[in-house]
Short mmCIF file of C-alpha atoms and ligand atoms in Angstrom, two decimals:
data_model
loop_
_atom_site.label_atom_id
_atom_site.label_comp_id
_atom_site.label_asym_id
_atom_site.label_seq_id
_atom_site.Cartn_x
_atom_site.Cartn_y
_atom_site.Cartn_z
CA MET N 1 -74.09 34.07 16.83
CA GLY N 2 -76.41 35.25 13.81
CA GLU N 3 -80.01 34.50 13.49
CA GLN N 4 -80.09 32.47 10.16
CA PRO N 5 -79.35 28.72 10.69
CA LEU N 6 -77.08 27.43 7.94
CA SER N 7 -79.46 24.55 7.64
CA GLY N 8 -81.22 26.13 4.85
CA LEU N 9 -78.05 26.47 2.77
CA THR N 10 -77.07 22.82 3.12
CA THR N 11 -78.70 20.15 1.23
CA LEU N 12 -78.80 17.87 4.31
CA HIS N 13 -80.92 20.71 5.92
CA VAL N 14 -79.05 20.54 9.19
CA GLY N 15 -76.57 22.85 11.00
CA GLY N 16 -76.87 25.94 13.18
CA ALA N 17 -76.26 29.56 12.61
CA ALA N 18 -72.74 31.00 12.07
CA ARG N 19 -71.36 34.08 13.92
CA GLU N 20 -71.35 36.06 10.70
CA LEU N 21 -72.66 35.03 7.17
CA LEU N 22 -71.08 37.03 4.35
CA SER N 23 -72.61 37.03 0.84
CA PRO N 24 -70.34 38.94 -1.67
CA GLY N 25 -72.06 39.19 -4.98
CA ASN N 26 -69.04 39.20 -7.46
CA THR N 27 -65.38 38.02 -7.40
CA VAL N 28 -64.14 41.54 -6.35
CA GLU N 29 -66.31 41.53 -3.17
CA LEU N 30 -65.48 37.96 -2.61
CA VAL N 31 -61.92 38.93 -2.43
CA GLU N 32 -62.39 42.06 -0.37
CA ALA N 33 -64.69 40.06 2.05
CA THR N 34 -62.14 37.19 2.43
CA LEU N 35 -59.20 39.41 3.16
CA ASP N 36 -61.10 41.35 5.76
CA THR N 37 -62.04 38.09 7.50
CA TRP N 38 -58.71 36.87 7.21
CA SER N 39 -57.07 40.17 8.63
CA ARG N 40 -59.52 39.57 11.78
CA ARG N 41 -57.88 36.13 12.05
CA GLU N 42 -61.20 34.24 12.94
CA PRO N 43 -62.36 30.79 12.01
CA TRP N 44 -63.77 30.92 8.73
CA PHE N 45 -65.06 28.63 5.74
CA ALA N 46 -66.30 29.07 2.21
CA LEU N 47 -69.96 27.87 1.20
CA GLY N 48 -70.92 27.01 -2.09
CA GLY N 49 -74.12 24.96 -2.53
CA GLY N 50 -73.69 23.36 0.89
CA SER N 51 -74.11 19.74 -0.83
CA ASN N 52 -70.90 18.24 0.66
CA LEU N 53 -71.03 19.58 4.45
CA LEU N 54 -72.24 18.31 7.74
CA ILE N 55 -72.59 21.34 9.98
CA ALA N 56 -73.13 20.87 13.85
CA ASP N 57 -76.50 21.82 15.20
CA ASP N 58 -74.58 24.41 17.59
CA GLY N 59 -73.32 26.22 14.30
CA PHE N 60 -70.10 27.70 13.57
CA ASP N 61 -68.34 30.48 15.64
CA GLY N 62 -66.91 32.37 12.92
CA THR N 63 -67.47 33.61 9.58
CA VAL N 64 -69.03 31.92 6.83
CA ILE N 65 -68.25 33.32 3.09
CA ARG N 66 -70.69 32.36 0.57
CA VAL N 67 -69.62 32.06 -2.80
CA LEU N 68 -72.00 33.49 -5.26
CA SER N 69 -70.00 34.86 -8.16
CA ARG N 70 -71.37 33.56 -11.50
CA GLY N 71 -70.17 33.40 -15.13
CA ILE N 72 -68.73 31.23 -17.76
CA ASP N 73 -66.73 32.42 -20.59
CA GLN N 74 -64.47 30.90 -23.08
CA VAL N 75 -60.96 32.35 -22.62
CA ASP N 76 -58.71 30.67 -25.19
CA ALA N 77 -58.91 27.83 -28.12
CA VAL N 78 -56.08 25.88 -29.49
CA GLU N 79 -57.51 24.02 -32.38
CA SER N 80 -60.43 21.77 -31.14
CA GLN N 81 -59.21 22.32 -27.47
CA LYS N 82 -61.28 25.35 -25.89
CA ILE N 83 -60.58 26.60 -22.36
CA LEU N 84 -63.60 27.69 -20.30
CA ARG N 85 -63.23 29.98 -17.47
CA VAL N 86 -65.98 29.43 -14.79
CA LEU N 87 -66.46 31.60 -11.75
CA ALA N 88 -66.73 29.79 -8.59
CA GLY N 89 -70.11 30.43 -7.60
CA GLU N 90 -71.74 29.01 -10.89
CA PRO N 91 -73.60 25.80 -10.05
CA TRP N 92 -71.57 22.83 -11.48
CA ASP N 93 -74.44 21.49 -13.49
CA ALA N 94 -75.11 24.64 -15.38
CA VAL N 95 -71.32 24.21 -16.49
CA VAL N 96 -72.01 20.90 -17.75
CA ALA N 97 -75.33 21.94 -19.41
CA HIS N 98 -73.49 24.95 -20.95
CA ALA N 99 -70.77 22.43 -22.18
CA VAL N 100 -73.25 20.00 -23.98
CA GLU N 101 -75.06 22.76 -25.36
CA HIS N 102 -72.12 24.27 -26.79
CA GLY N 103 -70.68 20.91 -28.17
CA LEU N 104 -67.69 20.66 -25.77
CA SER N 105 -66.92 17.38 -24.59
CA GLY N 106 -65.12 16.07 -21.44
CA ILE N 107 -67.47 16.56 -18.30
CA GLU N 108 -70.84 15.09 -19.54
CA ALA N 109 -70.61 12.32 -17.37
CA LEU N 110 -70.21 14.76 -14.21
CA SER N 111 -73.88 15.81 -15.09
CA GLY N 112 -76.15 16.47 -12.10
CA ILE N 113 -73.47 16.59 -9.31
CA PRO N 114 -74.92 19.48 -7.13
CA GLY N 115 -73.06 22.53 -5.75
CA SER N 116 -70.59 25.15 -7.21
CA ALA N 117 -67.90 24.92 -9.43
CA GLY N 118 -65.47 26.42 -6.95
CA ALA N 119 -65.87 23.21 -4.61
CA ALA N 120 -65.14 21.01 -7.40
CA PRO N 121 -61.45 20.90 -6.94
CA MET N 122 -61.93 20.38 -3.18
CA GLN N 123 -62.70 16.63 -3.71
CA ASN N 124 -62.02 16.16 -7.22
CA ILE N 125 -65.56 15.50 -8.05
CA GLY N 126 -66.27 12.40 -9.99
CA ALA N 127 -68.94 10.11 -11.17
CA TYR N 128 -69.65 7.74 -14.09
CA GLY N 129 -65.91 7.25 -15.12
CA GLN N 130 -65.22 10.83 -15.38
CA GLU N 131 -63.27 13.14 -12.86
CA LEU N 132 -62.70 16.82 -12.73
CA SER N 133 -59.00 16.42 -12.80
CA GLU N 134 -59.07 15.08 -16.68
CA VAL N 135 -60.16 18.70 -17.57
CA LEU N 136 -58.89 20.87 -14.86
CA VAL N 137 -55.92 23.27 -16.23
CA SER N 138 -55.67 25.54 -13.31
CA VAL N 139 -57.41 27.61 -10.52
CA ASP N 140 -57.40 31.14 -9.71
CA PHE N 141 -56.72 30.80 -5.95
CA LEU N 142 -56.85 33.41 -2.97
CA ASP N 143 -54.08 31.77 -0.68
CA GLU N 144 -54.76 32.01 2.96
CA GLN N 145 -51.11 31.84 3.78
CA THR N 146 -49.76 34.43 1.49
CA GLY N 147 -52.88 36.62 1.28
CA GLU N 148 -52.16 36.67 -2.58
CA ARG N 149 -54.24 35.79 -5.42
CA THR N 150 -52.33 33.01 -7.86
CA GLN N 151 -53.03 30.86 -10.70
CA LEU N 152 -52.67 27.23 -9.63
CA ALA N 153 -52.02 24.70 -11.99
CA ALA N 154 -53.92 21.57 -11.41
CA THR N 155 -50.99 19.60 -10.79
CA GLU N 156 -50.28 21.89 -7.64
CA LEU N 157 -53.63 20.86 -6.34
CA GLU N 158 -52.39 17.00 -6.18
CA LEU N 159 -55.94 15.79 -7.30
CA GLY N 160 -56.86 12.39 -6.32
CA TYR N 161 -59.99 10.00 -5.82
CA ARG N 162 -62.02 12.44 -3.84
CA THR N 163 -59.23 14.44 -2.42
CA SER N 164 -57.04 17.39 -3.06
CA ALA N 165 -54.43 19.56 -1.48
CA LEU N 166 -57.17 21.69 -0.60
CA LYS N 167 -59.09 19.01 1.35
CA ARG N 168 -55.52 17.91 2.79
CA GLY N 169 -55.45 21.58 4.48
CA ARG N 170 -54.30 24.02 2.01
CA ARG N 171 -56.75 26.92 2.96
CA GLY N 172 -58.09 29.70 0.70
CA ILE N 173 -60.66 30.35 -1.64
CA VAL N 174 -60.95 29.04 -5.38
CA LEU N 175 -62.20 32.05 -7.23
CA SER N 176 -62.48 30.45 -10.73
CA LEU N 177 -61.49 27.42 -12.76
CA ASP N 178 -60.09 26.87 -16.37
CA LEU N 179 -61.45 23.84 -18.04
CA ARG N 180 -59.85 22.20 -21.18
CA LEU N 181 -62.68 20.57 -23.07
CA ARG N 182 -62.46 19.21 -26.64
CA GLU N 183 -64.94 20.51 -29.26
CA SER N 184 -66.94 17.46 -30.61
CA PRO N 185 -70.52 16.48 -30.58
CA GLN N 186 -69.46 13.20 -29.15
CA SER N 187 -68.67 12.13 -25.49
CA ALA N 188 -65.16 11.19 -24.13
CA PRO N 189 -64.92 7.40 -24.28
CA ILE N 190 -67.43 5.84 -21.94
CA ALA N 191 -65.42 4.51 -19.01
CA TYR N 192 -68.37 3.17 -16.65
CA ASP N 193 -70.24 -0.08 -17.07
CA GLN N 194 -73.64 1.00 -16.26
CA LEU N 195 -73.50 3.97 -18.08
CA ALA N 196 -72.25 1.86 -21.24
CA THR N 197 -75.26 -0.46 -20.84
CA ALA N 198 -77.58 2.65 -20.38
CA LEU N 199 -76.43 4.08 -23.46
CA GLY N 200 -76.06 0.63 -25.50
CA VAL N 201 -72.41 1.20 -26.47
CA PRO N 202 -69.41 -0.80 -25.43
CA ILE N 203 -66.91 0.58 -22.91
CA GLY N 204 -64.18 2.77 -24.66
CA GLU N 205 -66.87 3.90 -27.21
CA THR N 206 -68.27 7.37 -27.43
CA ALA N 207 -71.99 8.55 -27.55
CA PRO N 208 -73.66 11.84 -28.33
CA LEU N 209 -73.13 14.44 -25.78
CA ALA N 210 -76.64 15.17 -24.88
CA ASP N 211 -77.30 11.41 -24.86
CA VAL N 212 -74.92 10.98 -22.13
CA ARG N 213 -75.92 13.83 -20.14
CA ARG N 214 -79.66 12.30 -20.35
CA ALA N 215 -78.62 8.71 -19.39
CA VAL N 216 -76.33 10.08 -16.46
CA LEU N 217 -78.97 12.25 -15.03
CA ALA N 218 -81.69 9.24 -15.35
CA LEU N 219 -79.23 6.96 -13.57
CA ARG N 220 -78.46 9.38 -10.68
CA ALA N 221 -82.19 10.17 -10.43
CA SER N 222 -82.88 6.34 -9.94
CA LYS N 223 -80.31 6.50 -7.03
CA GLY N 224 -81.55 9.72 -5.54
CA MET N 225 -78.34 11.38 -6.56
CA VAL N 226 -80.01 14.48 -8.21
CA LEU N 227 -81.39 17.22 -5.88
CA ASP N 228 -85.08 16.93 -6.51
CA PRO N 229 -87.68 18.45 -3.91
CA ASP N 230 -90.04 15.70 -4.70
CA ASP N 231 -87.34 12.98 -3.68
CA PRO N 232 -86.90 12.65 0.17
CA ASP N 233 -83.79 10.64 -0.87
CA SER N 234 -82.03 13.47 -2.28
CA VAL N 235 -82.04 15.36 0.96
CA SER N 236 -78.32 14.13 1.78
CA ALA N 237 -74.82 14.96 1.18
CA GLY N 238 -74.65 12.63 -1.64
CA SER N 239 -72.09 9.66 -1.03
CA PHE N 240 -71.44 9.99 2.91
CA PHE N 241 -68.33 7.49 2.97
CA THR N 242 -65.63 7.14 0.14
CA ASN N 243 -64.71 3.67 -1.15
CA PRO N 244 -62.10 2.49 1.05
CA ILE N 245 -58.77 1.68 -0.41
CA VAL N 246 -56.70 -1.21 0.88
CA SER N 247 -53.80 -3.69 0.01
CA GLU N 248 -54.64 -6.56 -2.59
CA ASN N 249 -53.88 -9.15 0.28
CA PHE N 250 -56.64 -7.62 2.31
CA ALA N 251 -59.08 -7.32 -0.53
CA ARG N 252 -58.41 -11.00 -1.55
CA ASN N 253 -59.48 -12.21 1.95
CA LEU N 254 -62.93 -10.37 1.36
CA GLY N 255 -63.95 -13.30 -1.01
CA PRO N 256 -64.56 -13.34 -4.73
CA ASP N 257 -67.78 -11.43 -4.64
CA ALA N 258 -66.41 -8.19 -3.12
CA PRO N 259 -66.42 -5.63 -5.61
CA ARG N 260 -62.67 -4.06 -6.26
CA TRP N 261 -61.02 -1.98 -8.47
CA ILE N 262 -57.39 -2.41 -8.93
CA LEU N 263 -55.93 1.33 -8.83
CA ASP N 264 -52.43 0.54 -10.68
CA PRO N 265 -52.75 -2.65 -13.02
CA ASP N 266 -49.07 -2.55 -13.61
CA ALA N 267 -47.90 -2.43 -10.11
CA PRO N 268 -47.18 -5.98 -8.57
CA GLU N 269 -48.99 -5.04 -5.38
CA SER N 270 -51.31 -2.40 -6.23
CA PRO N 271 -53.63 -0.78 -3.62
CA VAL N 272 -57.24 -1.87 -4.24
CA LYS N 273 -60.58 0.22 -4.04
CA LEU N 274 -63.35 -1.43 -2.45
CA SER N 275 -67.29 -0.60 -2.50
CA ALA N 276 -68.35 1.26 0.63
CA ALA N 277 -71.91 0.42 -0.37
CA TRP N 278 -71.27 -3.26 -0.89
CA LEU N 279 -69.32 -3.34 2.67
CA ILE N 280 -72.29 -1.53 4.34
CA GLU N 281 -74.94 -3.99 2.93
CA ARG N 282 -73.05 -6.96 3.70
CA ALA N 283 -72.53 -5.68 7.34
CA GLY N 284 -76.28 -5.85 7.66
CA VAL N 285 -77.28 -2.38 6.99
CA THR N 286 -80.13 -2.13 4.63
CA ARG N 287 -81.48 0.74 2.32
CA GLY N 288 -83.88 2.94 4.45
CA PHE N 289 -82.46 1.81 7.76
CA ALA N 290 -82.93 4.14 10.65
CA LEU N 291 -81.85 3.97 14.18
CA PRO N 292 -84.86 3.73 16.40
CA GLY N 293 -86.80 7.06 16.88
CA SER N 294 -84.39 8.79 14.52
CA ARG N 295 -85.04 11.00 11.41
CA ALA N 296 -81.96 10.16 9.90
CA ALA N 297 -81.96 7.25 7.58
CA VAL N 298 -80.12 5.47 5.08
CA SER N 299 -81.47 6.54 1.49
CA SER N 300 -84.13 4.11 0.43
CA LYS N 301 -82.29 4.13 -3.14
CA HIS N 302 -78.49 3.65 -2.28
CA THR N 303 -77.01 2.56 0.98
CA LEU N 304 -73.98 5.23 0.75
CA ALA N 305 -76.38 8.14 1.23
CA LEU N 306 -77.45 9.50 4.37
CA THR N 307 -80.59 11.36 4.43
CA ASN N 308 -82.65 13.64 6.70
CA ARG N 309 -86.28 12.44 6.70
CA GLY N 310 -87.19 15.77 7.97
CA GLY N 311 -86.61 17.18 11.39
CA ALA N 312 -83.06 15.18 11.89
CA THR N 313 -80.30 17.03 13.38
CA ALA N 314 -76.77 17.09 12.63
CA ALA N 315 -76.28 14.76 15.76
CA ASP N 316 -78.96 12.48 14.27
CA ILE N 317 -76.83 12.25 10.93
CA ALA N 318 -73.64 11.65 12.82
CA GLU N 319 -75.01 9.08 15.25
CA LEU N 320 -76.16 6.98 12.15
CA ALA N 321 -72.84 7.29 10.39
CA ARG N 322 -70.77 6.28 13.55
CA TYR N 323 -73.35 3.37 13.75
CA ILE N 324 -72.56 2.25 10.20
CA GLN N 325 -68.87 2.69 10.63
CA LEU N 326 -69.00 0.27 13.75
CA ARG N 327 -70.79 -2.37 11.70
CA VAL N 328 -68.25 -2.23 8.78
CA LEU N 329 -65.40 -2.14 11.25
CA ASN N 330 -66.66 -5.26 13.20
CA GLN N 331 -67.56 -7.04 10.11
CA PHE N 332 -64.69 -6.57 7.85
CA GLY N 333 -61.95 -4.57 9.72
CA VAL N 334 -62.25 -1.62 7.31
CA GLY N 335 -62.61 2.06 8.82
CA LEU N 336 -65.06 3.89 6.58
CA GLN N 337 -64.07 7.64 6.14
CA PRO N 338 -66.87 10.22 5.60
CA GLU N 339 -66.77 12.28 2.27
CA PRO N 340 -68.45 15.31 3.33
CA GLN N 341 -66.54 18.14 5.13
CA LEU N 342 -67.62 18.00 8.95
CA ILE N 343 -68.07 21.32 10.53
CA GLY N 344 -67.78 21.62 14.29
CA LEU N 345 -68.28 17.71 14.86
CA THR N 346 -66.23 14.60 14.41
CA LEU N 347 -67.40 10.93 13.75
C1 FAD G 401 -77.54 14.21 -4.07
C2 FAD G 401 -76.04 14.64 -4.10
C3 FAD G 401 -75.17 13.72 -4.96
C4 FAD G 401 -73.87 13.92 -5.01
N1 FAD G 401 -73.08 13.22 -6.03
C5 FAD G 401 -71.75 13.39 -6.11
C6 FAD G 401 -70.92 12.74 -7.07
O1 FAD G 401 -71.38 11.89 -7.87
N2 FAD G 401 -69.68 13.06 -7.11
C7 FAD G 401 -68.95 13.76 -6.27
O2 FAD G 401 -67.70 13.99 -6.24
N3 FAD G 401 -69.73 14.47 -5.31
C8 FAD G 401 -71.02 14.52 -5.36
N4 FAD G 401 -71.77 14.96 -4.44
C9 FAD G 401 -71.03 15.86 -3.22
C10 FAD G 401 -70.94 17.44 -3.77
O3 FAD G 401 -72.09 17.84 -4.79
C11 FAD G 401 -69.77 17.85 -4.28
O4 FAD G 401 -68.50 17.58 -3.51
C12 FAD G 401 -69.79 19.38 -4.47
O5 FAD G 401 -68.64 19.69 -5.38
C13 FAD G 401 -69.77 20.32 -3.56
O6 FAD G 401 -70.04 21.39 -3.80
P1 FAD G 401 -70.86 22.76 -2.92
O7 FAD G 401 -70.56 24.02 -3.76
O8 FAD G 401 -72.08 22.26 -2.56
O9 FAD G 401 -69.59 22.60 -1.50
P2 FAD G 401 -69.98 23.16 -0.08
O10 FAD G 401 -70.72 21.88 0.52
O11 FAD G 401 -70.60 24.23 0.02
O12 FAD G 401 -68.58 23.05 0.53
C14 FAD G 401 -67.77 21.70 0.47
C15 FAD G 401 -66.27 22.14 0.82
O13 FAD G 401 -65.61 22.91 -0.16
C16 FAD G 401 -65.47 24.34 0.26
N5 FAD G 401 -65.66 25.22 -0.59
C17 FAD G 401 -66.78 25.36 -1.29
N6 FAD G 401 -66.40 26.59 -2.16
C18 FAD G 401 -65.35 26.70 -2.31
C19 FAD G 401 -64.40 27.55 -3.01
N7 FAD G 401 -64.93 28.57 -3.82
N8 FAD G 401 -63.09 27.61 -2.57
C20 FAD G 401 -62.38 26.85 -1.78
N9 FAD G 401 -63.15 26.00 -0.77
C21 FAD G 401 -64.45 25.98 -1.32
C22 FAD G 401 -66.17 24.23 1.74
O14 FAD G 401 -65.46 25.25 2.38
C23 FAD G 401 -66.24 22.98 2.29
O15 FAD G 401 -65.08 22.68 2.81
C24 FAD G 401 -73.22 14.79 -4.05
C25 FAD G 401 -74.01 15.61 -3.37
C26 FAD G 401 -75.23 15.38 -3.19
C27 FAD G 401 -76.19 16.10 -2.28
#
């Protein structure tokens, strides 16, 4: 195994070393390093900002390929629609900042999400009423199955709520993204209550791009959801559990005060998304909760984030996650699913 623990490259600050850690600097080197790794037929995974990963304390007996290629270019324009091509290692929030500065609308509510652009399609990042799927045109993809580099249309990625074909097992490396943004000083229509309230506009109205970015960053900071060295609550992988999707009948039995979102209002029996944070709180797990003697704790600002209070191991985080799953399962009969990718451990 290599010497350098991966903990320093993840936002949870946990994880042992990889057998080999490659850091190709640009797209050409990234393709070369990846094809070389695949030819050796050893376990591998791509590492962006490490903000959606829980890596085991034993590390990873294989090759980790860091994605560091950076660049944002406008490659096409049709009237007010502009296509930005973003290299995979570009920090996602730098892409949002660039769009807002250049008067391009469509991703402003995705401000402050940590990590790289290349990882964004993996779970179809989303927040405050926007999702990557609304603007993603295609990705330049190095496909492990064929060893070929292909342009995959967004539709082929089967993007859904915090999921995609990539997350479900289509293996490869995203080399770049093409995003379709609209030239406008105004945001896309605001689709999230809390953001609308913060901006003082009704749902469905727009607001200046920079105002939306500022409001989202402030809301996220109040929940420990922007990386901040001075905020111990941000030593996390963001939301640790996805919001569970259940039948309407099941949701009805939880009582009237359980938050729920009907996914397909036109369907007679639409699936319903529940709030994982609400379920966790109602199962008796409070903000700041930690198992006795453990350095892993629920964020003091948000029950959905599990944090490393300094010196926690991956095993500590996993133990806390299992405890929360059990409490929610016992109380409500709902099995919470982890949002981050787990490497070398299971819950
Ligand atoms: C404080 C905080 C807040 C967060 N808030 C949100 C939020 O609001 N909404 C949201 O959706 N997510 C959120 N997240 C989760 C995380 O930021 C996103 O999932 C992000 O897209 C992960 O990017 P990354 O580069 O850090 O990926 P990593 O953690 O490095 O990797 C995640 C997965 O993607 C794969 N991967 C990485 N790069 C590539 C590539 N180029 N090609 C193929 N596969 C790749 C990895 O192998 C791994 O399986 C939050 C995380 C934190 C720490």
